[in-house]
Coordinates of C-alpha atoms in Angstrom, one line a residue:
G1125 CA 9.6 13.6 29.1
R1126 CA 11.9 15.7 26.9
I1127 CA 15.6 15.0 26.1
P1128 CA 17.6 17.0 28.7
E1129 CA 19.4 20.0 27.1
E1130 CA 22.3 19.0 29.4
L1131 CA 23.1 16.0 27.4
F1132 CA 23.9 18.3 24.6
D1133 CA 26.6 19.8 26.7
I1134 CA 28.6 16.6 26.8
Q1135 CA 30.7 17.4 23.6
R1136 CA 32.8 14.4 23.8
L1137 CA 29.7 12.1 23.0
K1138 CA 30.2 9.9 20.3
T1139 CA 27.1 7.7 20.5
I1140 CA 23.4 8.6 21.6
D1141 CA 20.9 5.6 21.4
L1142 CA 17.5 6.5 22.9
D1143 CA 15.5 4.4 20.7
S1144 CA 12.2 3.1 21.2
N1145 CA 11.2 5.3 24.6
Q1146 CA 8.5 7.9 25.4
F1147 CA 10.6 10.9 24.5
I1148 CA 8.6 14.0 23.5
G1149 CA 9.2 17.8 22.6
T1150 CA 11.4 19.1 19.8
L1151 CA 15.1 18.2 18.8
S1152 CA 17.2 20.8 20.5
T1153 CA 19.2 23.3 18.0
N1154 CA 22.1 22.6 20.8
I1155 CA 22.7 19.2 18.9
G1156 CA 25.2 21.1 16.7
K1157 CA 27.5 21.2 19.7
L1158 CA 28.2 17.4 19.2
T1159 CA 30.9 17.8 16.5
V1160 CA 32.4 14.3 17.4
L1161 CA 29.1 12.6 17.5
R1162 CA 29.2 9.5 15.2
Q1163 CA 25.8 7.9 15.8
L1164 CA 22.4 9.2 16.8
F1165 CA 19.5 6.8 17.3
L1166 CA 16.1 8.3 18.4
N1167 CA 13.9 6.1 16.6
N1168 CA 10.2 5.1 17.9
N1169 CA 9.8 8.0 20.2
K1170 CA 7.3 11.1 20.0
I1171 CA 9.5 14.0 18.8
N1172 CA 8.0 16.5 16.7
G1173 CA 8.8 19.6 15.1
P1174 CA 11.4 20.2 12.7
I1175 CA 15.1 18.7 12.2
P1176 CA 17.3 21.7 13.4
N1177 CA 19.6 23.1 10.8
E1178 CA 22.4 22.8 13.2
I1179 CA 22.4 19.2 12.6
G1180 CA 24.7 19.9 9.7
N1181 CA 27.1 20.9 12.3
C1182 CA 27.5 17.1 13.6
S1183 CA 30.2 16.8 10.9
S1184 CA 31.2 13.4 12.5
L1185 CA 27.9 11.7 11.9
I1186 CA 28.0 8.4 10.1
A1187 CA 24.7 6.7 11.2
W1188 CA 21.5 8.4 12.5
G1189 CA 17.9 7.7 12.6
I1190 CA 14.7 9.4 13.7
H1191 CA 12.3 7.1 12.4
N1192 CA 8.7 6.7 13.6
N1193 CA 8.5 10.1 15.2
A1194 CA 6.3 13.2 14.4
L1195 CA 8.9 15.2 12.8
S1196 CA 7.4 18.0 10.7
G1197 CA 8.8 20.6 8.2
E1198 CA 11.4 20.3 5.5
I1199 CA 14.7 18.2 5.7
P1200 CA 17.3 21.1 6.4
Y1201 CA 19.7 21.6 3.3
T1202 CA 22.7 21.6 6.1
I1203 CA 22.6 17.9 5.9
G1204 CA 24.6 18.1 2.8
A1205 CA 27.5 18.9 5.1
L1206 CA 27.5 15.5 6.8
A1207 CA 29.9 14.2 4.2
H1208 CA 30.6 10.9 6.0
S1209 CA 27.1 9.8 6.7
F1210 CA 26.3 6.4 5.2
A1211 CA 23.1 5.5 6.8
I1212 CA 20.2 8.0 7.4
D1213 CA 16.4 6.9 8.3
L1214 CA 13.9 9.7 8.7
S1215 CA 11.0 7.3 7.7
N1216 CA 7.3 7.2 9.1
N1217 CA 7.2 11.2 9.9
F1218 CA 5.6 14.0 8.5
L1219 CA 8.2 15.6 6.7
T1220 CA 7.4 18.0 4.0
G1221 CA 9.1 20.0 1.3
S1222 CA 11.4 18.5 -1.6
I1223 CA 14.3 16.2 -1.3
P1224 CA 17.2 18.7 -0.8
A1225 CA 19.8 18.5 -3.6
A1226 CA 22.6 18.8 -1.0
I1227 CA 22.2 15.2 -0.1
S1228 CA 24.3 14.4 -3.5
N1229 CA 27.4 15.7 -1.4
M1230 CA 27.3 12.8 1.0
A1231 CA 29.5 10.6 -1.1
D1232 CA 29.6 7.8 1.6
L1233 CA 25.9 7.6 1.8
A1234 CA 24.6 3.8 1.2
F1235 CA 21.2 3.6 2.9
L1236 CA 18.5 6.7 2.7
R1237 CA 15.2 6.0 4.1
L1238 CA 12.5 8.7 3.6
N1239 CA 9.5 6.7 2.9
E1240 CA 6.3 7.2 4.7
N1241 CA 6.4 11.3 4.6
E1242 CA 5.0 13.7 3.1
L1243 CA 7.6 14.9 0.7
T1244 CA 6.7 16.7 -2.6
G1245 CA 8.6 17.8 -5.7
T1246 CA 10.5 15.9 -8.1
L1247 CA 13.4 13.4 -7.9
P1248 CA 16.6 15.3 -7.6
S1249 CA 18.7 14.2 -10.7
N1250 CA 22.1 14.4 -8.9
L1251 CA 20.6 11.9 -6.3
W1252 CA 21.9 9.2 -8.6
S1253 CA 25.6 10.4 -8.5
L1254 CA 25.8 8.7 -5.2
N1255 CA 27.8 5.7 -6.4
K1256 CA 27.9 4.0 -3.0
L1257 CA 24.0 4.3 -2.5
Q1258 CA 22.6 0.8 -1.9
E1259 CA 19.2 1.4 -0.7
L1260 CA 16.8 4.3 -1.4
L1261 CA 13.2 4.1 0.1
L1262 CA 11.0 6.9 -1.2
S1263 CA 7.5 5.1 -1.1
S1264 CA 4.4 6.7 0.4
N1265 CA 5.2 10.5 -0.3
K1266 CA 3.7 12.9 -2.7
L1267 CA 6.6 13.1 -5.1
T1268 CA 5.8 14.2 -8.7
G1269 CA 7.5 14.1 -12.2
L1270 CA 9.6 11.8 -14.1
I1271 CA 11.9 9.0 -13.1
P1272 CA 15.3 10.3 -14.1
P1273 CA 16.3 8.1 -17.1
H1274 CA 19.8 8.2 -15.6
L1275 CA 18.6 6.6 -12.4
G1276 CA 20.1 3.0 -13.4
N1277 CA 23.7 4.7 -13.6
T1278 CA 24.0 4.1 -9.8
S1279 CA 25.4 0.8 -10.1
S1280 CA 25.7 0.0 -6.3
I1281 CA 21.8 0.5 -5.8
E1282 CA 20.0 -2.9 -4.4
R1283 CA 16.8 -1.9 -3.3
L1284 CA 14.5 1.1 -4.7
T1285 CA 11.0 1.6 -3.6
L1286 CA 8.9 4.2 -5.6
E1287 CA 5.2 3.4 -4.8
D1288 CA 2.5 5.4 -3.3
N1289 CA 3.7 8.6 -5.2
Q1290 CA 2.6 10.6 -8.2
L1291 CA 5.1 9.9 -10.5
T1292 CA 4.2 9.7 -14.1
N1293 CA 6.6 8.1 -16.5
D1294 CA 7.6 4.8 -17.1
V1295 CA 10.6 3.2 -15.2
P1296 CA 13.5 3.8 -17.6
L1297 CA 15.1 1.0 -19.7
S1298 CA 18.4 1.7 -18.0
L1299 CA 17.0 0.9 -14.6
C1300 CA 15.5 -2.2 -15.7
E1301 CA 18.8 -3.4 -17.1
H1302 CA 20.4 -2.6 -13.8
F1303 CA 18.0 -4.7 -11.6
G1304 CA 17.9 -7.3 -14.2
K1305 CA 21.5 -8.1 -13.6
K1306 CA 21.5 -8.7 -9.9
E1307 CA 19.7 -9.6 -6.8
A1308 CA 17.6 -6.5 -6.0
F1309 CA 14.3 -5.1 -5.4
L1310 CA 12.4 -2.6 -7.0
S1311 CA 8.8 -1.5 -6.4
S1312 CA 6.5 1.2 -8.2
D1313 CA 3.0 2.1 -8.8
C1314 CA 2.7 -0.4 -11.7
D1315 CA -0.5 -2.2 -10.5
P1316 CA -3.2 -2.1 -12.9
G1317 CA -5.6 0.6 -12.2
A1318 CA -3.2 2.6 -10.0
L1319 CA -4.3 6.5 -9.9
F1320 CA -0.7 7.3 -11.2
Q1321 CA 0.1 4.2 -13.2
I1322 CA 3.6 3.7 -14.4
N1323 CA 4.7 0.7 -16.4
C1324 CA 7.5 -1.3 -15.3
D1325 CA 8.6 -4.5 -17.0
C1326 CA 11.1 -5.3 -14.0
C1327 CA 9.4 -4.5 -10.8
D1328 CA 9.6 -7.1 -8.2
K1329 CA 6.2 -5.7 -6.7
C1330 CA 3.4 -3.5 -8.1
Y1331 CA 1.3 -1.4 -5.8
G1332 CA -1.8 0.4 -6.7
P1333 CA -5.4 0.6 -5.5
L1334 CA -5.9 -3.1 -6.9
S1335 CA -3.1 -4.4 -4.6
S1336 CA -2.7 -1.7 -2.1
K1337 CA 0.0 -2.9 0.4
V1338 CA 0.9 -6.6 0.5
R1339 CA -2.0 -8.2 2.6
Q1340 CA -0.3 -9.6 5.7
T1341 CA -3.4 -11.9 6.6
S1342 CA -5.7 -14.3 4.9
C1343 CA -8.4 -13.0 2.5
P1344 CA -11.5 -11.9 4.3
S1345 CA -13.8 -13.2 1.8
T1346 CA -12.4 -15.4 -0.7
E1347 CA -9.1 -16.1 -2.7
L1348 CA -9.0 -16.3 -6.4
R1349 CA -6.1 -18.4 -8.0
V1350 CA -5.1 -18.7 -11.6
V1351 CA -2.7 -21.2 -12.3
I1352 CA -1.0 -21.2 -15.8
K1353 CA 0.4 -24.6 -16.4
R1354 CA 3.0 -25.1 -19.1
E1355 CA 5.2 -28.2 -19.9
V1356 CA 8.4 -27.4 -21.7
L1357 CA 11.2 -29.6 -22.7
S1358 CA 14.0 -27.3 -23.4
E1359 CA 15.3 -23.7 -22.8
F1360 CA 14.8 -22.9 -26.5
W1361 CA 11.1 -23.7 -26.2
S1362 CA 10.8 -22.1 -22.9
A1363 CA 11.7 -18.9 -24.3
R1364 CA 9.6 -19.3 -27.4
V1365 CA 6.6 -20.2 -25.4
L1366 CA 6.8 -17.4 -22.8
R1367 CA 7.2 -14.9 -25.8
N1368 CA 4.2 -16.4 -27.6
S1369 CA 2.1 -17.2 -24.5
P1370 CA -1.5 -15.7 -24.9
S1371 CA -2.3 -12.5 -22.9
W1372 CA -5.1 -13.1 -20.2
L1373 CA -7.2 -11.0 -17.9
L1374 CA -9.3 -11.9 -14.6
S1375 CA -11.7 -9.0 -14.4
D1376 CA -14.3 -8.2 -11.5
G1377 CA -17.7 -7.2 -11.7
L1378 CA -16.9 -3.6 -12.6
N1379 CA -14.9 -5.0 -15.6
R1380 CA -11.7 -4.1 -13.9
A1381 CA -8.6 -6.0 -14.0
I1382 CA -7.7 -7.8 -10.6
L1383 CA -5.0 -10.1 -12.5
R1384 CA -3.3 -10.1 -15.7
G1385 CA -0.6 -11.8 -17.4
G1386 CA 1.5 -12.3 -20.5
P1387 CA 2.2 -12.0 -23.4
Y1388 CA 6.0 -11.9 -21.8
L1389 CA 6.2 -12.7 -18.3
G1390 CA 10.1 -12.5 -17.8
A1391 CA 10.2 -16.1 -16.3
G1392 CA 13.6 -16.9 -18.1
S1393 CA 14.2 -20.4 -18.9
C1394 CA 12.4 -23.4 -17.4
S1395 CA 11.4 -27.1 -17.9
G1396 CA 8.6 -29.3 -16.8
T1397 CA 6.3 -28.0 -14.2
N1398 CA 8.9 -25.3 -13.2
C1399 CA 7.0 -23.3 -16.2
D1400 CA 3.6 -23.2 -14.2
S1401 CA 2.7 -19.7 -12.9
D1402 CA 0.4 -19.2 -9.9
Y1403 CA -1.3 -16.0 -9.4
K1404 CA -3.5 -15.2 -6.2
V1405 CA -5.6 -12.3 -5.3
C1406 CA -8.2 -11.6 -2.6
A1407 CA -11.7 -11.6 -3.9
A1408 CA -15.5 -11.0 -3.0
S1409 CA -17.5 -14.4 -2.7
S1410 CA -20.6 -12.5 -3.8
E1411 CA -19.1 -11.4 -7.0
C1412 CA -19.1 -12.3 -10.8
Y1413 CA -15.9 -12.5 -12.5
T1414 CA -14.7 -12.9 -16.1
F1415 CA -11.6 -14.7 -17.3
S1416 CA -10.5 -13.9 -20.7
S1417 CA -7.6 -14.8 -23.1
N1418 CA -6.5 -14.1 -26.5
L1419 CA -5.5 -17.2 -28.5
N1420 CA -2.3 -18.0 -29.7
V1421 CA -2.7 -18.0 -33.5
E1422 CA 1.1 -18.2 -34.2
N1423 CA 1.5 -21.3 -32.2
P1424 CA -1.7 -22.8 -31.3
T1425 CA 0.0 -26.2 -30.2
I1426 CA 1.8 -24.4 -27.4
D1427 CA -1.0 -22.9 -25.7
P1428 CA -0.7 -22.9 -21.9
T1429 CA -3.8 -24.5 -19.9
F1430 CA -5.6 -22.0 -17.5
E1431 CA -7.0 -23.4 -14.1
I1432 CA -8.9 -21.3 -11.9
Y1433 CA -9.8 -21.8 -8.2
L1434 CA -12.3 -20.2 -6.1
D1435 CA -11.1 -20.8 -2.5
N1436 CA -9.3 -23.9 -3.7
N1437 CA -12.3 -25.2 -5.6
Y1438 CA -11.8 -25.8 -9.2
V1439 CA -13.9 -23.6 -11.4
N1440 CA -15.4 -25.9 -14.2
Q1441 CA -15.4 -24.3 -17.6
T1442 CA -18.7 -25.3 -19.3
E1443 CA -19.9 -24.6 -22.7
E1444 CA -22.6 -22.5 -21.0
N1445 CA -20.4 -20.0 -19.5
I1446 CA -17.7 -19.7 -22.4
I1447 CA -17.6 -17.0 -24.7
R1448 CA -15.5 -17.8 -27.9
S1449 CA -14.3 -15.9 -30.8
D1450 CA -11.6 -16.3 -33.6
R1451 CA -8.9 -14.9 -31.4
S1452 CA -10.2 -15.2 -27.8
F1453 CA -12.4 -16.9 -25.5
A1454 CA -14.0 -15.8 -22.1
F1455 CA -16.0 -17.4 -19.4
R1456 CA -18.0 -16.1 -16.4
F1457 CA -18.0 -17.8 -12.9
G1458 CA -18.8 -16.9 -9.3
N1459 CA -22.1 -15.5 -8.1
C1460 CA -23.6 -14.2 -11.3
G1461 CA -27.1 -14.1 -10.2
S1462 CA -28.9 -11.7 -7.7
A1463 CA -27.9 -11.4 -4.2
P1464 CA -29.9 -10.2 -1.0
I1465 CA -28.8 -6.5 0.0
C1466 CA -30.8 -4.8 2.9
G1467 CA -33.9 -6.7 2.2
K1468 CA -33.8 -6.3 -1.7
E1469 CA -32.5 -8.2 -4.3
G1470 CA -29.2 -6.8 -5.6
H1471 CA -29.0 -7.5 -9.4
I1472 CA -25.7 -7.8 -11.4
G1473 CA -24.9 -4.4 -12.9
T1474 CA -26.7 -2.1 -10.2
H1475 CA -24.9 0.4 -8.3
E1476 CA -25.9 -1.1 -5.1
R1477 CA -24.7 -4.6 -6.1
K1478 CA -21.3 -3.1 -7.5
V1479 CA -20.8 -1.3 -3.9
F1480 CA -22.1 -4.4 -2.0
D1481 CA -19.5 -6.8 -3.8
K1482 CA -16.6 -4.6 -2.9
L1483 CA -17.6 -4.5 0.6
V1484 CA -17.9 -8.1 0.7
N1485 CA -14.2 -8.0 -0.3
I1486 CA -13.2 -6.7 3.0
S1487 CA -15.8 -7.9 5.5
G1488 CA -16.4 -11.3 4.0
V1489 CA -19.2 -13.5 5.4
S1490 CA -19.7 -11.2 8.2
L1491 CA -21.5 -8.8 5.5
S1492 CA -24.6 -11.3 5.5
S1493 CA -27.2 -12.3 7.7
S1494 CA -27.0 -15.9 6.8
H1495 CA -24.3 -16.8 9.2
T1496 CA -26.0 -15.5 12.3
G1497 CA -29.7 -15.4 11.5
K1498 CA -29.8 -11.8 11.7
D1499 CA -28.2 -8.6 10.3
S1500 CA -24.5 -8.2 11.5
I1501 CA -23.0 -5.0 12.7
E1502 CA -21.2 -4.8 9.1
M1503 CA -24.8 -5.2 7.5
E1504 CA -25.8 -2.7 9.7
A1505 CA -23.2 -0.1 8.5
A1506 CA -23.7 -1.2 4.8
C1507 CA -27.6 -0.5 4.9
W1508 CA -26.9 2.8 6.4
M1509 CA -24.9 3.5 3.4
F1510 CA -27.5 2.1 1.0
N1511 CA -30.5 3.4 2.7
T1512 CA -29.6 6.6 4.4
D1513 CA -26.5 8.0 3.2
T1514 CA -26.8 10.6 0.4
R1515 CA -23.1 10.4 -0.5
K1516 CA -23.4 7.7 -3.0
M1517 CA -20.1 6.1 -3.2
D1518 CA -18.5 5.3 -6.4
P1519 CA -17.6 1.5 -6.5
F1520 CA -14.7 2.2 -8.9
D1521 CA -13.4 4.7 -6.2
T1522 CA -12.6 1.5 -4.0
Y1523 CA -10.3 3.3 -1.6
F1524 CA -12.6 6.2 -0.7
L1525 CA -15.5 3.7 -0.4
Y1526 CA -13.7 1.5 2.1
Q1527 CA -12.7 4.8 4.1
R1528 CA -16.2 5.7 4.5
Y1529 CA -17.5 2.5 5.2
V1530 CA -14.6 1.8 7.7
V1531 CA -15.3 4.9 9.7
I1532 CA -19.3 4.2 10.0
L1533 CA -18.2 0.6 11.0
L1534 CA -16.0 2.2 13.7
F1535 CA -19.1 4.0 15.0
Y1536 CA -21.1 1.0 15.1
K1537 CA -18.6 -1.4 16.4
T1538 CA -17.5 0.9 19.4
N1539 CA -21.1 2.0 20.5
G1540 CA -20.7 5.4 19.0
N1541 CA -24.4 6.4 20.4
Y1542 CA -22.6 6.6 23.9
W1543 CA -19.6 8.5 22.8
F1544 CA -18.6 11.7 24.6
N1545 CA -18.7 13.4 21.4
N1546 CA -19.9 11.9 17.9
S1547 CA -20.3 15.1 16.4
N1548 CA -21.3 14.6 12.6
Y1549 CA -21.1 10.8 12.7
L1550 CA -23.7 9.3 10.5
S1551 CA -24.5 12.5 8.8
Q1552 CA -24.3 13.6 5.3
A1553 CA -21.1 15.5 5.9
H1554 CA -17.7 14.0 4.5
E1555 CA -16.3 11.6 7.0
C1556 CA -13.3 13.8 7.1
D1557 CA -15.6 16.4 9.1
W1558 CA -16.5 13.7 11.5
F1559 CA -15.2 14.3 15.1
G1560 CA -11.6 12.9 15.7
I1561 CA -11.1 12.2 11.9
H1562 CA -8.3 14.2 10.3
C1563 CA -7.5 14.0 6.6
D1564 CA -4.8 15.5 4.2
E1565 CA -5.7 17.9 1.4
N1566 CA -6.7 14.6 -0.9
K1567 CA -9.4 13.8 1.8
L1568 CA -7.2 10.7 2.8
I1569 CA -7.6 9.9 6.5
T1570 CA -4.1 10.0 8.0
R1571 CA -5.2 10.3 11.8
I1572 CA -8.0 9.2 14.1
N1573 CA -8.0 10.7 17.5
L1574 CA -10.9 9.2 19.6
S1575 CA -8.8 9.2 23.0
H1576 CA -10.9 9.6 26.3
N1577 CA -14.3 9.4 24.3
N1578 CA -16.0 6.4 26.0
L1579 CA -15.6 3.9 23.2
S1580 CA -16.5 0.4 24.1
G1581 CA -16.5 -2.9 22.3
V1582 CA -13.8 -4.3 19.9
L1583 CA -11.4 -3.3 17.0
F1584 CA -12.0 -4.7 14.0
P1585 CA -10.3 -6.2 10.8
E1586 CA -11.6 -3.6 8.4
L1587 CA -9.4 -0.9 9.9
G1588 CA -6.5 -2.3 8.1
E1589 CA -7.8 -0.8 4.9
L1590 CA -7.0 2.7 5.9
G1591 CA -3.5 2.4 4.2
H1592 CA -2.8 6.0 4.5
L1593 CA -3.5 6.3 8.2
K1594 CA -0.3 7.2 10.3
V1595 CA -1.8 7.8 13.8
L1596 CA -4.6 5.9 15.5
N1597 CA -5.0 7.1 19.0
L1598 CA -7.9 5.4 20.9
G1599 CA -6.2 5.4 24.2
D1600 CA -8.4 5.7 27.4
N1601 CA -11.6 4.1 26.4
A1602 CA -13.0 0.7 27.3
L1603 CA -12.1 -1.3 24.3
Q1604 CA -11.5 -5.2 24.7
G1605 CA -10.4 -7.9 22.8
S1606 CA -7.2 -8.3 20.8
V1607 CA -5.9 -6.1 18.3
P1608 CA -6.7 -7.5 14.9
A1609 CA -4.0 -8.8 12.7
E1610 CA -5.1 -7.0 9.9
I1611 CA -3.9 -3.8 11.1
S1612 CA -0.5 -4.8 9.7
N1613 CA -2.0 -4.5 6.4
M1614 CA -1.5 -0.7 6.9
L1615 CA 2.3 -0.9 7.0

């Protein structure tokens, strides 16, 4: 039910903790009556609507969180009056508008979590005047513009997340200098191929279409490992090797980087096997890969050794698959021949093969007939895309390819022909126009509501690829089995 209004008449209240319940409705404007309230915790409920302006009257608040609800509207500028607040968590809601500049008035603020919302606008330049700020989480919003060059002036900050936004410039040198001096964490959209890619030489984690969120489960198809082996005898040679190591690149069948390294990896001093570097990425067992490296012309005797493993199996480099030049070498490995796709031969370089390889990356062995002796449900969904769907998906636009495939798979896996309402499913309309699918202005699925719709069957791991999904409501159906662990990949 709703939070009773009478609660706000108890004006001596100092703590309200209603975390992890089922409260609904909006947050009352009468909360402004609680002028001695010090702690307010309403996390993990179903509270919707705006944060009332009257929150600014709670002048004694030091810690408050309304995380994981359905708040909407803008963050009120009146929160600037909460001068004593040191911790605010408004993450995982539907808040819009810009970050109010008035936050800079909160001199005691140490923890600010605004991630997983729909905030827009630029980063307020005066936000970095908060000299007690330790944690600032801004990931998964729609923030634009530049990263302020004086961001690194906030000497106390220890954790900063900027990924999954639309920021456009490089991470400033001053910020890298700050994070290079202490045990801290910095993340941004610095993954190769990110839609709004920025350069960051000091980020602890890079995000983007090629990495998405950190995968919490094993790879669906196969895992690729690149091991860079170096043996260094002194700190002097360590630094020299790292500076002069050759650049290397692991590319998929689209000639798109999925792993890369060098020339300077920032590993600091090392000795012996401590200089080895191990890189891993999920890949498709059906795909043909290319590994390339420029040769170290300046110091040819200290080039590292590259070892590549496909599902822990060492990939031999033979003269037949190596391409050499004066300054570089490359070799291909994996499935570089044809592959059966929906009754046809899918040859390297064709549109169908490129799309198929990307689908294998998330469905693995299920996307074949060999393991069951007949076409799997995954193959049935893929064949509908190849043979019937006129919306020819772009294999380079991996996220939207996965999004349409997952919704098609949802129909097949939960017996969509027997749903009460399956309007537009398996039609040529955009999946955002199919019943129960809700998207934002960028055509990214943010909500799925198919409750009370006679779904049966089981949930499936590929649902974890919907990285922008915030609401999944499949209640009051006849689904069985366990919730796939891959759902955690959305987090």
